[in-house]
């Protein structure tokens, strides 16, 4: 590949594409729109059956990095990388799984072949492990974005996270809450940790505050996310049951897929709410944007899971605020940074179904507050979460100078 002075960023992702990680696609699109060159390394094949149409706009080549299926292929994989880099990183490679070690060698080799000058991973687990090792082998700096699961889940190894924070060229997290938490826990390792908020392509989420108020159907609630514990959808089911006991008729649709689908369906049936709550399955972003533009209230009943996992600042909540729908959300981690009670939405204590029902009831009834609240919510998203702002911040962090091809040293 001819030498160029333009940085080339290699995205190291555990799985690409992934239906639920729209923030990754939006970020890559925003960076490409401002002229950055991107190469995507996917460490696992996708398991999704539906895909967002925005994927077709991504220009970056996608390289699926194989995992060796035999000792012979493992040896071949380890032998395929830059010899001096593999030798320099050998002791560290031995401390990791054979999959991580082999894929790191492969990413190092592929990064050189594609002229990559900087590696960036999303999530501080396997993707950052591979990016870090690959960077050492290929003599490339690496960075990563630490999400809520990397910070709050009970399985997080603080020693490993601290080491990654310490020797990354820079690290990113997406909320003030995460930033403060990481700086408090790892004061010696967070000197290059930056806050860069997730970005939205606002033109795909036009502001629609005025929506028809149908008199012959009940108010429509919408909730969206993976059907996992931390999303708290059981609280929404319980809240709809509470509202029914108050003779307030609402309908609720829950969009998403996940391991709790059967359990949630059973709960809906057990409470006799099959005529009021539907599980829609996953929606594309176009389908979601349409619903956010027509439904009455968006509900995000987040909880902290029994494993400590919690949502950070889900993109879908920002999309809802951008679209102009009234938003009710539970207060976990950074949600209160955007859902400000009485200003941009309704914020309730987490894991409190009666409080959630109260807020939904108020949001349904407070038509007079809708115009002001949703306008302030839209203004906040425009100010802090525009994808162009995010892309510019990320670009400013990437080293401009092309690193030496000699191996050793991640920075």
XYZ file of C-alpha atoms in Angstrom:
411
model
C 0.000 0.000 0.000
C 1.425 3.437 -0.919
C 2.624 5.627 1.927
C 0.215 8.404 2.847
C 0.190 11.137 5.427
C -3.520 10.640 6.137
C -4.261 8.709 9.341
C -6.090 5.435 8.866
C -8.104 4.243 11.860
C -8.587 0.509 12.319
C -11.767 -0.246 14.292
C -11.386 -3.464 16.287
C -14.854 -4.762 17.162
C -15.877 -8.003 18.783
C -18.730 -8.371 16.305
C -19.661 -6.314 13.276
C -22.301 -5.536 12.345
C -24.398 -5.825 15.482
C -28.040 -4.813 15.344
C -28.124 -3.314 18.836
C -24.918 -1.267 18.453
C -26.182 1.485 16.205
C -23.832 3.928 17.919
C -20.853 2.193 16.299
C -22.276 2.579 12.787
C -23.264 6.206 13.429
C -19.764 6.962 14.695
C -18.061 5.398 11.683
C -20.407 7.191 9.277
C -19.710 10.519 10.968
C -15.958 10.002 10.811
C -16.098 8.986 7.163
C -18.257 12.024 6.409
C -15.478 14.301 7.607
C -12.894 12.507 5.489
C -11.331 9.955 7.816
C -10.216 6.613 6.448
C -11.532 3.632 8.383
C -10.869 -0.118 8.267
C -13.069 -2.459 10.328
C -11.751 -5.647 11.949
C -14.510 -7.964 13.214
C -13.389 -10.643 15.665
C -16.581 -12.690 15.582
C -19.171 -13.396 12.855
C -22.455 -11.620 13.359
C -25.356 -13.602 14.793
C -28.042 -11.064 13.877
C -30.709 -11.802 11.295
C -31.780 -8.174 10.663
C -29.613 -5.225 9.673
C -30.072 -1.473 9.587
C -30.054 0.095 6.110
C -27.423 2.598 7.293
C -24.854 -0.200 7.038
C -24.933 0.174 3.265
C -23.519 3.707 3.614
C -20.369 2.580 5.419
C -17.430 2.786 3.034
C -14.845 1.094 5.227
C -13.712 -2.383 4.247
C -14.801 -5.012 6.765
C -12.238 -7.689 7.529
C -13.404 -10.746 9.439
C -10.462 -11.962 11.500
C -10.424 -15.762 11.737
C -9.901 -17.760 14.895
C -7.672 -20.837 14.560
C -9.573 -24.127 14.820
C -6.551 -26.388 15.324
C -3.054 -26.351 16.771
C -1.618 -26.241 13.261
C -3.692 -23.224 12.323
C -2.832 -21.554 15.616
C 0.845 -21.960 14.870
C 0.307 -20.699 11.330
C -1.557 -17.673 12.703
C 1.158 -16.833 15.211
C 3.803 -17.227 12.528
C 2.027 -14.925 10.094
C 2.548 -11.704 12.006
C 5.452 -9.265 11.944
C 8.285 -11.433 13.317
C 10.016 -8.775 15.391
C 6.708 -7.532 16.788
C 5.556 -11.018 17.752
C 8.896 -11.688 19.425
C 8.738 -8.416 21.348
C 5.211 -9.112 22.555
C 5.652 -12.848 23.075
C 5.625 -12.879 26.868
C 2.405 -10.863 26.935
C 0.807 -12.962 24.205
C 1.398 -16.055 26.329
C -0.696 -14.570 29.147
C -3.794 -14.381 26.969
C -6.074 -16.967 25.409
C -4.969 -18.561 22.173
C -7.892 -16.878 20.378
C -6.911 -13.399 21.577
C -3.230 -14.000 20.829
C -3.822 -15.383 17.332
C -6.321 -12.657 16.425
C -3.982 -9.972 17.732
C -1.205 -11.243 15.472
C -3.642 -11.339 12.567
C -4.909 -7.803 13.229
C -1.323 -6.544 13.453
C -0.511 -8.076 10.075
C -3.753 -6.899 8.456
C -3.350 -3.419 9.903
C 0.022 -3.061 8.244
C -1.321 -4.423 4.966
C -4.123 -1.835 4.989
C -1.974 1.102 6.040
C -3.646 1.485 9.446
C -1.955 4.075 11.649
C -4.131 3.848 14.768
C -6.301 1.144 16.326
C -9.537 1.897 18.139
C -11.771 -0.589 19.968
C -15.286 -0.347 21.359
C -15.765 -1.986 24.769
C -12.825 -2.652 27.058
C -13.075 -6.445 26.999
C -11.933 -8.710 24.164
C -11.850 -6.022 21.461
C -9.514 -3.804 23.465
C -7.411 -6.793 24.520
C -6.821 -7.656 20.871
C -6.281 -4.032 19.829
C -3.773 -3.527 22.618
C -1.780 -6.649 21.721
C -1.981 -5.913 17.995
C -0.739 -2.404 18.643
C 2.282 -3.742 20.483
C 3.091 -6.177 17.702
C 2.637 -3.697 14.866
C 4.017 -0.647 16.670
C 0.683 1.167 16.477
C -1.017 3.309 19.116
C -4.399 2.151 20.299
C -7.398 3.681 21.990
C -10.744 2.410 23.187
C -14.190 3.524 24.235
C -15.201 2.245 27.680
C -18.934 1.672 27.956
C -21.069 1.081 31.041
C -20.688 -2.697 30.848
C -16.908 -2.258 30.998
C -17.198 -0.182 34.140
C -20.074 -1.489 36.258
C -20.485 -5.205 35.481
C -19.436 -7.519 38.306
C -17.149 -9.481 35.983
C -14.947 -6.489 35.185
C -11.341 -7.085 36.221
C -10.185 -3.730 37.635
C -6.514 -4.619 37.213
C -7.015 -5.364 33.531
C -9.097 -2.226 32.974
C -6.533 -0.064 34.737
C -3.703 -1.497 32.628
C -5.611 -0.763 29.425
C -6.386 2.773 30.546
C -2.772 3.339 31.516
C -1.042 2.362 28.298
C -3.632 3.369 25.704
C -2.785 6.393 23.607
C -6.114 7.687 24.870
C -9.388 6.301 26.174
C -12.916 7.571 25.773
C -16.074 7.316 27.770
C -19.462 8.709 26.888
C -20.841 10.442 29.975
C -19.835 12.666 32.857
C -20.934 9.898 35.206
C -18.572 7.336 33.666
C -15.747 9.860 33.491
C -16.012 10.729 37.176
C -16.309 7.085 38.202
C -13.223 5.989 36.256
C -11.155 8.941 37.454
C -12.118 8.204 41.049
C -11.240 4.502 40.817
C -8.141 4.794 38.633
C -6.575 8.202 39.322
C -3.125 7.146 38.114
C -4.349 5.627 34.841
C -6.863 8.127 33.535
C -4.626 10.989 32.472
C -5.583 10.437 28.833
C -9.246 9.591 29.447
C -11.634 11.890 27.573
C -15.364 12.478 27.507
C -16.727 12.152 23.973
C -20.473 11.747 23.890
C -22.215 9.445 21.444
C -23.402 11.168 18.300
C -26.658 11.164 16.374
C -27.242 11.913 12.717
C -29.934 14.420 13.590
C -31.295 14.580 10.074
C -32.427 10.973 10.469
C -34.401 11.969 13.566
C -36.394 15.064 12.596
C -38.117 16.956 15.363
C -41.853 16.241 15.301
C -43.446 17.749 18.396
C -46.930 18.006 16.941
C -48.530 14.631 16.538
C -52.184 13.738 16.074
C -54.109 13.100 19.289
C -56.389 10.216 18.494
C -59.507 10.144 20.674
C -60.615 6.642 19.821
C -57.442 4.785 20.870
C -55.589 4.821 24.189
C -52.276 6.698 24.544
C -49.431 4.731 23.010
C -46.298 3.973 25.000
C -43.101 2.781 23.327
C -40.074 1.101 24.898
C -37.040 -0.108 22.959
C -33.998 -2.185 23.785
C -32.514 -5.620 24.183
C -34.790 -7.845 26.233
C -32.338 -8.120 29.108
C -32.610 -7.392 32.797
C -30.988 -3.942 32.842
C -33.617 -2.524 30.464
C -36.245 -3.019 33.184
C -39.132 -3.917 30.887
C -40.783 -5.940 33.659
C -41.255 -2.581 35.414
C -43.119 -1.237 32.396
C -45.418 -4.267 32.420
C -46.061 -3.726 36.112
C -46.629 -0.001 35.584
C -49.222 -0.655 32.871
C -50.933 -2.986 35.332
C -50.908 -0.203 37.940
C -52.385 2.236 35.421
C -55.127 -0.253 34.584
C -56.017 -0.422 38.283
C -56.426 3.371 38.103
C -58.736 3.028 35.089
C -56.169 4.700 32.840
C -56.191 2.900 29.539
C -52.831 2.841 27.708
C -51.217 0.508 25.182
C -47.522 -0.322 25.238
C -45.204 -1.757 22.607
C -41.791 -3.131 23.545
C -39.384 -3.367 20.599
C -36.302 -5.539 20.769
C -35.088 -9.075 21.076
C -33.196 -10.949 23.725
C -33.068 -13.761 26.230
C -35.991 -12.511 28.352
C -38.547 -12.598 25.530
C -40.388 -15.655 26.817
C -40.277 -14.474 30.418
C -41.704 -11.065 29.532
C -44.419 -12.635 27.352
C -45.388 -14.898 30.227
C -45.547 -11.927 32.608
C -47.805 -10.035 30.208
C -50.149 -13.010 29.990
C -50.052 -13.652 33.740
C -51.215 -10.100 34.399
C -53.914 -10.330 31.741
C -52.347 -7.577 29.642
C -52.129 -9.291 26.253
C -54.603 -6.783 24.854
C -52.494 -3.842 26.076
C -48.815 -4.805 25.705
C -47.107 -6.228 22.645
C -43.572 -7.513 22.105
C -42.677 -6.310 18.620
C -39.264 -7.893 18.081
C -36.398 -5.770 16.730
C -37.028 -2.606 14.676
C -34.671 -1.031 12.172
C -33.686 2.558 12.838
C -36.052 3.734 10.098
C -38.929 1.813 11.679
C -37.970 3.104 15.103
C -37.757 6.718 13.948
C -41.254 6.438 12.488
C -42.674 5.137 15.761
C -40.873 7.828 17.761
C -42.555 10.368 15.514
C -46.092 9.107 16.084
C -46.359 7.459 19.523
C -47.207 9.460 22.651
C -44.678 8.595 25.366
C -41.281 6.890 25.268
C -40.565 4.843 28.399
C -37.084 3.757 29.491
C -37.520 1.853 32.793
C -33.829 1.055 33.367
C -32.633 -0.911 36.387
C -29.264 -1.989 37.744
C -28.998 -5.717 37.034
C -28.195 -8.325 39.649
C -24.791 -8.618 37.963
C -24.151 -4.909 38.476
C -24.683 -4.145 34.815
C -26.552 -0.949 33.988
C -27.153 1.157 30.948
C -24.912 4.157 30.529
C -26.705 6.547 28.252
C -28.592 4.514 25.645
C -28.636 5.973 22.171
C -32.320 5.219 21.747
C -33.169 7.604 24.587
C -31.307 10.369 22.770
C -33.087 9.458 19.531
C -36.430 9.730 21.304
C -35.537 13.140 22.718
C -34.405 14.287 19.280
C -37.647 13.139 17.704
C -39.919 15.134 20.009
C -41.708 12.416 21.954
C -42.290 12.857 25.687
C -39.741 10.759 27.607
C -40.060 8.965 30.941
C -36.852 7.341 32.180
C -35.526 5.676 35.311
C -32.498 7.190 36.990
C -29.449 4.965 36.502
C -25.864 6.087 35.859
C -25.876 9.003 33.384
C -29.546 9.142 32.427
C -30.051 12.172 34.684
C -27.530 14.106 32.574
C -30.111 14.344 29.793
C -33.506 13.651 31.356
C -33.880 16.591 33.706
C -37.137 16.489 35.678
C -39.512 19.227 34.638
C -37.103 20.411 31.961
C -36.554 17.694 29.367
C -38.653 14.804 30.661
C -39.763 12.704 33.605
C -37.037 11.045 35.694
C -38.108 8.425 38.254
C -36.268 6.248 40.761
C -35.074 2.974 39.322
C -36.964 -0.252 40.092
C -40.078 1.587 41.285
C -43.155 0.569 39.277
C -45.635 2.855 41.092
C -43.354 5.858 40.513
C -42.983 4.855 36.880
C -46.769 4.598 36.569
C -47.154 8.048 38.174
C -44.728 9.583 35.674
C -46.364 7.894 32.694
C -49.772 9.085 33.874
C -48.456 12.624 34.196
C -46.689 12.498 30.830
C -49.857 11.255 29.134
C -51.919 14.019 30.723
C -49.451 16.919 30.535
C -50.131 17.934 26.974
C -49.510 21.563 27.871
C -45.959 20.770 29.017
C -45.201 18.745 25.932
C -44.227 21.598 23.684
C -41.757 23.164 26.080
C -40.247 19.956 27.383
C -39.713 18.270 24.053
C -38.220 21.441 22.597
C -35.745 21.687 25.440
C -34.951 17.988 25.009
C -34.310 18.460 21.297
C -32.123 21.501 21.965
C -30.033 19.559 24.459
C -29.454 16.716 21.991
C -28.516 19.180 19.250
C -26.064 20.926 21.554
C -24.309 17.862 22.974
C -24.906 14.863 20.720
C -24.641 15.909 17.081
C -22.546 13.335 15.231
C -20.404 16.018 13.579
C -19.340 17.240 17.003
C -18.505 13.688 18.074
C -16.510 12.973 14.911
C -14.488 16.164 15.248
C -13.629 15.329 18.865
C -12.537 11.803 17.953
C -10.455 13.010 15.039
C -8.638 15.513 17.213
C -7.492 12.695 19.496
C -5.919 10.527 16.778
C -2.191 11.035 16.233
C -1.471 12.811 12.963
C 2.053 11.519 12.579
C 2.399 8.081 11.056
C 4.052 5.734 13.595
C 7.312 3.955 12.967
C 6.923 0.459 11.508
C 9.217 -0.948 14.156
C 7.417 -2.958 16.789
C 7.227 -2.389 20.505
C 5.547 0.255 22.597
C 1.861 1.017 22.195
C 2.017 4.780 22.186
